[in-house]
Backbone as JSON, one array per atom type, in Angstrom:
{
  "sequence": "XXXXXXXXXXXXXXXXXXXXXXXXXXXXXXXXXXXXXXXXXXXXXXXXXXXXXXXXXXXXXXXXXXXXXXXXXXXXXXXXXXXXXXXXXXXXXXXXXXXXXXXXXXXXXXXXXXXXXXXXXXXXXXXXXXXXXXXXXXXXXXXXXXXXXXXXXXXXXXXXXXXX",
  "N": [[-12.92, -16.39, 20.13], [-14.48, -13.19, 19.81], [-16.74, -12.11, 17.43], [-18.18, -9.63, 15.52], [-20.55, -8.85, 13.15], [-21.56, -6.52, 10.85], [-23.95, -5.03, 8.78], [-23.74, -2.46, 6.36], [-25.07, 0.89, 6.87], [-28.19, 2.6, 5.96], [-28.17, 3.46, 2.62], [-27.87, 5.73, -0.19], [-30.14, 5.08, -2.8], [-29.51, 2.78, -5.48], [-30.66, 3.45, -7.95], [-31.02, 6.12, -7.71], [-28.54, 7.19, -7.5], [-25.99, 8.79, -9.26], [-23.39, 8.0, -9.71], [-20.88, 5.33, -9.67], [-21.54, 2.07, -8.2], [-19.81, 1.48, -6.08], [-19.24, 3.91, -4.94], [-21.51, 4.82, -3.66], [-23.01, 6.67, -1.09], [-23.93, 6.77, 2.45], [-27.23, 7.76, 3.46], [-28.44, 10.81, 5.02], [-30.32, 10.15, 7.12], [-29.48, 7.5, 7.35], [-26.87, 7.74, 8.34], [-27.39, 8.88, 10.88], [-28.99, 6.87, 12.09], [-27.27, 4.67, 12.07], [-25.24, 5.6, 13.75], [-26.69, 5.79, 16.15], [-27.38, 3.1, 16.58], [-24.84, 1.93, 17.03], [-24.01, 3.43, 19.26], [-25.96, 2.65, 21.13], [-25.53, -0.16, 21.38], [-22.87, -0.12, 22.31], [-23.18, 1.38, 24.66], [-24.69, -0.37, 26.16], [-22.86, -2.25, 26.72], [-22.5, -4.28, 24.89], [-20.71, -4.54, 22.85], [-17.6, -5.71, 22.49], [-15.05, -4.68, 21.28], [-11.98, -4.53, 19.6], [-10.9, -4.07, 17.16], [-11.83, -2.78, 13.95], [-12.88, -3.81, 10.88], [-13.4, -3.09, 7.49], [-15.33, -3.15, 4.47], [-14.11, -1.64, 1.47], [-15.95, -0.15, 0.01], [-17.83, 2.85, -0.24], [-20.25, 3.22, 1.34], [-20.04, 1.24, 3.31], [-17.53, 1.86, 4.39], [-18.11, 4.37, 5.46], [-19.96, 3.61, 7.43], [-18.29, 2.06, 9.06], [-16.52, 4.08, 9.85], [-18.2, 5.67, 11.43], [-18.74, 3.83, 13.49], [-16.12, 3.61, 14.4], [-15.66, 6.22, 15.39], [-17.47, 6.32, 17.55], [-16.52, 4.19, 19.12], [-13.88, 4.79, 19.47], [-11.85, 3.74, 17.75], [-9.72, 3.14, 15.06], [-10.82, 2.37, 11.88], [-10.02, -0.33, 9.63], [-9.45, -0.8, 6.24], [-10.46, -3.48, 4.28], [-10.05, -5.27, 1.5], [-11.18, -7.75, 0.85], [-13.65, -7.72, 2.03], [-15.34, -6.4, 0.36], [-18.16, -6.46, -1.87], [-19.17, -9.73, -2.86], [-17.1, -11.52, -2.14], [-15.89, -14.8, -1.74], [-17.01, -16.75, 1.02], [-15.16, -18.65, 2.03], [-12.67, -17.5, 1.56], [-12.72, -15.42, 3.38], [-12.64, -16.91, 5.7], [-9.94, -17.66, 5.8], [-8.78, -15.18, 6.23], [-9.72, -14.59, 8.78], [-8.66, -16.54, 10.48], [-6.05, -16.01, 11.78], [-6.92, -14.46, 13.89], [-7.88, -15.94, 15.97], [-6.92, -16.05, 18.62], [-7.44, -13.53, 19.63], [-7.74, -10.94, 22.03], [-9.71, -9.02, 22.26], [-12.76, -8.38, 20.53], [-13.57, -8.38, 16.97], [-15.04, -6.19, 14.68], [-16.69, -6.59, 11.74], [-17.54, -4.88, 8.84], [-19.77, -4.91, 6.27], [-21.57, -6.08, 3.39], [-24.75, -7.23, 2.07], [-25.44, -10.02, 0.0], [-23.34, -11.07, 1.41], [-22.65, -10.73, 4.21], [-24.68, -12.19, 5.57], [-24.26, -14.74, 4.49], [-21.69, -15.29, 5.42], [-22.1, -15.29, 8.22], [-23.82, -17.52, 8.46], [-22.14, -19.53, 7.47], [-19.97, -19.53, 9.33], [-21.34, -20.13, 11.68], [-22.46, -22.53, 11.09], [-25.09, -22.77, 10.15], [-27.93, -24.35, 8.96], [-29.14, -24.2, 5.6], [-27.81, -21.97, 4.83], [-27.91, -19.05, 5.0], [-28.1, -16.04, 6.86], [-29.42, -13.35, 6.85], [-28.79, -9.81, 7.28], [-30.41, -6.82, 8.29], [-30.15, -3.43, 7.05], [-27.7, -1.69, 8.81], [-27.9, -3.57, 10.74], [-26.72, -5.96, 13.2], [-24.72, -8.78, 14.03], [-23.63, -11.13, 16.48], [-21.06, -13.37, 17.1], [-19.35, -16.11, 18.64], [-16.41, -18.03, 19.35], [-14.35, -20.31, 17.5], [-12.9, -18.93, 14.65], [-13.85, -20.29, 12.05], [-15.34, -22.36, 9.51], [-18.35, -23.46, 10.76], [-17.36, -23.27, 13.34], [-18.17, -21.36, 15.13], [-20.53, -19.88, 17.42], [-23.67, -18.5, 16.93], [-24.65, -15.89, 18.74], [-26.35, -13.66, 18.94], [-28.48, -11.9, 16.64], [-29.42, -8.97, 15.38], [-31.81, -6.57, 14.3], [-31.83, -3.04, 13.4], [-34.19, -1.93, 14.5], [-34.75, -3.7, 16.61], [-32.47, -3.34, 18.2], [-32.71, -0.67, 18.9], [-35.06, -0.68, 20.26], [-37.49, -0.26, 19.0], [-40.85, -0.56, 17.88], [-42.06, -3.14, 15.77], [-43.4, -2.58, 12.57]],
  "CA": [[-12.91, -14.98, 19.82], [-15.76, -12.53, 19.61], [-16.82, -11.53, 16.11], [-19.39, -8.88, 15.26], [-20.71, -8.6, 11.72], [-22.54, -5.45, 10.67], [-24.24, -4.57, 7.42], [-23.69, -0.99, 6.27], [-26.33, 1.61, 7.1], [-29.04, 2.96, 4.83], [-27.43, 4.21, 1.61], [-28.61, 6.28, -1.32], [-30.55, 4.0, -3.68], [-28.69, 2.63, -6.69], [-31.3, 4.13, -9.06], [-30.92, 7.56, -7.44], [-27.14, 7.59, -7.45], [-25.45, 8.91, -10.62], [-22.05, 7.42, -9.8], [-20.8, 3.87, -9.63], [-22.07, 1.47, -6.97], [-18.81, 1.52, -5.01], [-19.18, 5.25, -4.33], [-22.79, 5.2, -3.06], [-22.84, 7.0, 0.33], [-25.07, 6.67, 3.36], [-28.12, 8.91, 3.52], [-28.37, 11.47, 6.33], [-30.96, 9.29, 8.13], [-28.64, 6.31, 7.51], [-25.77, 8.11, 9.24], [-27.93, 9.06, 12.23], [-29.45, 5.58, 12.62], [-26.08, 3.86, 12.3], [-24.6, 6.13, 14.96], [-27.51, 5.42, 17.31], [-27.23, 1.65, 16.77], [-23.52, 1.67, 17.66], [-24.04, 4.01, 20.62], [-26.81, 1.82, 22.0], [-24.82, -1.42, 21.67], [-21.7, 0.2, 23.14], [-23.66, 1.81, 25.97], [-25.19, -1.54, 26.88], [-21.74, -3.17, 26.91], [-22.68, -5.43, 24.0], [-19.63, -4.57, 21.85], [-16.25, -5.83, 23.03], [-14.35, -4.58, 20.0], [-10.63, -3.96, 19.58], [-10.58, -3.73, 15.77], [-12.92, -2.65, 13.0], [-12.48, -4.07, 9.5], [-14.5, -2.65, 6.64], [-15.3, -3.13, 3.01], [-13.69, -0.32, 1.0], [-17.04, 0.58, -0.62], [-18.09, 4.06, 0.54], [-21.31, 3.08, 2.36], [-19.5, 0.43, 4.41], [-16.45, 2.63, 5.01], [-18.75, 5.39, 6.3], [-20.52, 2.9, 8.58], [-17.14, 1.73, 9.91], [-16.0, 5.33, 10.42], [-19.12, 6.03, 12.51], [-18.43, 2.91, 14.6], [-14.8, 4.0, 14.91], [-15.81, 7.43, 16.19], [-18.16, 5.97, 18.8], [-15.72, 3.24, 19.89], [-12.49, 5.28, 19.49], [-11.02, 2.75, 17.05], [-9.53, 3.49, 13.65], [-11.16, 1.24, 11.02], [-9.06, -0.82, 8.64], [-10.1, -1.2, 4.99], [-10.09, -4.84, 3.88], [-10.66, -5.45, 0.18], [-11.96, -8.99, 0.81], [-15.0, -7.48, 2.54], [-16.16, -5.82, -0.7], [-19.21, -7.38, -2.35], [-18.89, -10.9, -3.69], [-15.97, -12.35, -1.72], [-16.3, -16.12, -1.26], [-16.81, -16.89, 2.46], [-13.95, -19.44, 2.33], [-11.55, -16.56, 1.58], [-12.78, -14.71, 4.65], [-12.17, -17.85, 6.73], [-8.48, -17.55, 5.85], [-8.48, -13.88, 6.8], [-10.08, -14.57, 10.2], [-7.93, -17.56, 11.26], [-5.04, -15.47, 12.71], [-7.55, -13.74, 15.0], [-8.45, -16.89, 16.93], [-6.51, -15.76, 19.99], [-7.62, -12.11, 19.92], [-8.28, -10.63, 23.35], [-10.94, -8.26, 22.06], [-13.44, -8.76, 19.3], [-13.42, -7.67, 15.7], [-16.27, -5.8, 14.0], [-16.59, -6.59, 10.29], [-18.62, -4.11, 8.23], [-19.85, -5.31, 4.87], [-22.74, -5.99, 2.52], [-25.54, -8.43, 1.83], [-25.72, -11.19, 0.85], [-22.1, -11.58, 1.98], [-22.69, -10.82, 5.68], [-25.54, -13.3, 5.95], [-23.61, -16.0, 4.1], [-20.57, -15.51, 6.34], [-22.67, -15.67, 9.52], [-24.31, -18.9, 8.34], [-20.99, -20.43, 7.31], [-19.23, -19.62, 10.59], [-22.19, -20.74, 12.71], [-22.96, -23.83, 10.63], [-26.54, -22.68, 10.07], [-28.5, -25.02, 7.78], [-29.81, -23.29, 4.68], [-26.76, -21.12, 4.3], [-28.02, -17.59, 5.02], [-28.63, -15.34, 8.04], [-29.29, -11.97, 6.38], [-28.87, -8.68, 8.19], [-31.01, -5.57, 7.83], [-29.18, -2.34, 6.99], [-27.26, -1.3, 10.15], [-28.09, -4.7, 11.65], [-25.48, -6.51, 13.74], [-24.74, -10.14, 14.59], [-22.5, -11.44, 17.36], [-20.69, -14.78, 17.13], [-18.17, -16.4, 19.46], [-15.84, -19.34, 19.09], [-13.19, -20.38, 16.62], [-13.32, -18.36, 13.38], [-13.76, -21.23, 10.92], [-16.66, -22.87, 9.14], [-19.0, -24.26, 11.8], [-16.65, -23.17, 14.61], [-18.65, -20.27, 15.97], [-21.93, -19.92, 17.82], [-24.39, -17.24, 16.74], [-25.21, -15.5, 20.04], [-27.51, -12.85, 18.61], [-28.53, -11.22, 15.34], [-30.44, -7.97, 15.66], [-32.09, -5.48, 13.36], [-31.78, -1.75, 14.1], [-35.4, -1.75, 15.31], [-34.6, -4.47, 17.85], [-31.41, -2.71, 18.99], [-33.2, 0.62, 19.39], [-36.29, -0.87, 21.02], [-38.64, 0.25, 18.26], [-41.87, -1.56, 17.54], [-42.14, -3.55, 14.37], [-44.65, -2.11, 11.96]],
  "C": [[-14.33, -14.48, 19.68], [-15.73, -11.85, 18.24], [-18.19, -10.88, 15.94], [-19.42, -8.6, 13.76], [-21.85, -7.61, 11.56], [-22.72, -5.15, 9.18], [-24.21, -3.04, 7.43], [-25.07, -0.39, 6.51], [-27.06, 1.93, 5.81], [-28.28, 3.88, 3.88], [-28.39, 4.78, 0.57], [-28.92, 5.12, -2.27], [-29.73, 3.96, -4.97], [-29.32, 3.34, -7.9], [-31.23, 5.65, -8.92], [-29.5, 8.08, -7.58], [-26.54, 7.63, -8.86], [-24.08, 8.25, -10.8], [-22.07, 5.91, -9.81], [-21.22, 3.36, -8.25], [-21.09, 1.59, -5.81], [-18.79, 2.86, -4.28], [-20.5, 5.7, -3.7], [-22.62, 5.47, -1.57], [-24.09, 6.66, 1.16], [-25.94, 7.91, 3.21], [-27.94, 9.59, 4.88], [-29.09, 10.65, 7.4], [-30.14, 8.01, 8.38], [-27.48, 6.56, 8.45], [-26.27, 8.19, 10.68], [-28.32, 7.73, 12.86], [-28.26, 4.67, 12.93], [-25.38, 4.3, 13.58], [-25.37, 5.7, 16.21], [-27.41, 3.93, 17.61], [-25.92, 1.34, 17.5], [-23.49, 2.22, 19.08], [-24.83, 3.13, 21.59], [-26.08, 0.53, 22.38], [-23.61, -1.18, 22.58], [-22.14, 0.58, 24.55], [-24.18, 0.67, 26.82], [-24.08, -2.56, 27.14], [-21.81, -4.39, 26.02], [-21.65, -5.5, 22.89], [-18.29, -4.6, 22.55], [-15.3, -5.86, 21.83], [-13.0, -3.91, 20.17], [-10.2, -3.54, 18.19], [-11.87, -3.63, 14.97], [-12.34, -2.85, 11.61], [-13.66, -3.76, 8.61], [-14.23, -2.91, 5.16], [-14.84, -1.73, 2.58], [-14.8, 0.48, 0.3], [-17.52, 1.69, 0.32], [-19.12, 3.85, 1.64], [-20.85, 2.25, 3.55], [-18.38, 1.18, 5.14], [-17.02, 3.74, 5.9], [-19.34, 4.76, 7.56], [-19.4, 2.57, 9.57], [-16.56, 2.97, 10.58], [-16.88, 5.8, 11.57], [-18.86, 5.14, 13.73], [-17.1, 3.27, 15.24], [-14.85, 5.23, 15.78], [-16.41, 7.1, 17.55], [-17.26, 5.13, 19.7], [-14.25, 3.66, 20.05], [-11.51, 4.26, 18.92], [-10.91, 3.2, 15.59], [-9.83, 2.27, 12.78], [-10.05, 0.92, 10.02], [-9.85, -1.27, 7.41], [-9.55, -2.56, 4.56], [-10.81, -5.16, 2.58], [-11.51, -6.72, 0.08], [-13.39, -8.8, 1.31], [-15.9, -6.77, 1.52], [-17.14, -6.88, -1.19], [-18.65, -8.54, -3.15], [-17.7, -11.75, -3.3], [-16.48, -13.71, -1.25], [-16.04, -16.25, 0.25], [-15.57, -17.68, 2.85], [-12.72, -18.55, 2.37], [-11.54, -15.78, 2.89], [-12.37, -15.61, 5.8], [-10.66, -17.71, 6.91], [-8.05, -16.24, 6.51], [-8.69, -13.87, 8.32], [-9.24, -15.51, 11.06], [-6.88, -16.98, 12.21], [-5.63, -14.76, 13.92], [-8.05, -14.64, 16.12], [-8.09, -16.59, 18.37], [-6.69, -14.31, 20.4], [-8.26, -11.91, 21.29], [-9.59, -9.85, 23.27], [-11.49, -8.62, 20.69], [-13.11, -7.9, 18.11], [-14.81, -7.4, 15.15], [-15.97, -5.77, 12.52], [-17.78, -5.81, 9.75], [-18.64, -4.42, 6.74], [-21.23, -5.16, 4.28], [-23.52, -7.3, 2.54], [-25.45, -8.77, 0.34], [-24.5, -11.71, 1.6], [-22.13, -11.74, 3.49], [-23.49, -12.04, 6.13], [-24.95, -14.65, 5.61], [-22.46, -16.32, 5.04], [-21.06, -15.94, 7.71], [-23.08, -17.14, 9.48], [-23.15, -19.88, 8.23], [-20.25, -20.63, 8.64], [-20.03, -20.34, 11.67], [-22.74, -22.1, 12.32], [-24.47, -23.87, 10.56], [-27.03, -23.39, 8.81], [-29.23, -24.01, 6.89], [-28.89, -22.22, 4.14], [-26.93, -19.62, 4.3], [-28.67, -17.09, 6.3], [-28.55, -13.85, 7.73], [-29.45, -10.93, 7.49], [-29.61, -7.53, 7.52], [-29.9, -4.52, 7.75], [-28.97, -1.79, 8.39], [-27.58, -2.38, 11.19], [-26.74, -5.28, 12.05], [-25.71, -7.92, 14.26], [-23.49, -10.32, 15.44], [-22.31, -12.95, 17.39], [-19.49, -14.94, 18.04], [-17.7, -17.81, 19.15], [-14.6, -19.25, 18.22], [-13.6, -19.92, 15.22], [-13.03, -19.26, 12.17], [-15.16, -21.75, 10.66], [-17.2, -23.8, 10.22], [-18.37, -24.14, 13.17], [-17.14, -22.09, 15.54], [-20.12, -20.48, 16.31], [-22.53, -18.54, 17.61], [-25.1, -16.92, 18.05], [-26.45, -14.62, 19.87], [-27.33, -12.22, 17.24], [-29.71, -10.28, 15.43], [-30.58, -6.95, 14.54], [-31.94, -4.16, 14.12], [-33.01, -1.51, 14.97], [-35.3, -2.49, 16.64], [-33.56, -3.82, 18.76], [-31.94, -1.43, 19.65], [-34.51, 0.54, 20.14], [-37.51, -0.3, 20.33], [-39.61, -0.89, 17.97], [-41.8, -1.88, 16.07], [-43.46, -3.08, 13.8], [-45.17, -3.08, 10.94]]
}
């Protein structure tokens, strides 16, 4: 199967946000950058996605909604993708997808995304962190060590921007 893992876009800072962490939204630049990242990957044929699963936290749900608009897919909220889910629990969630014809895009948070990537790809050291609005692509069997990390890109790399 093809699995894409995306960290939510740039959100309002936790010190700036008067509400609880779960309700922190994307910033306007975060919305625009996230949309451009998805458009670029889709336009280059780098996203073969049939489903989008998202953390229920607002910043991830907004990121998934943007991806859904671009890809014409309705995102599904998955509580296990909220912050702090043990990667072994996500393994159980992914197992039924092994025979999926099209890929799944998971939208979540750090450090969870990076830990899941490392677990699925069997990466020594246990972490492959993603930048905000960064995306990783894995293929293979969705179990610990059963997938190959094909690429992991920051928004700057996706958009062809120079590193500063």
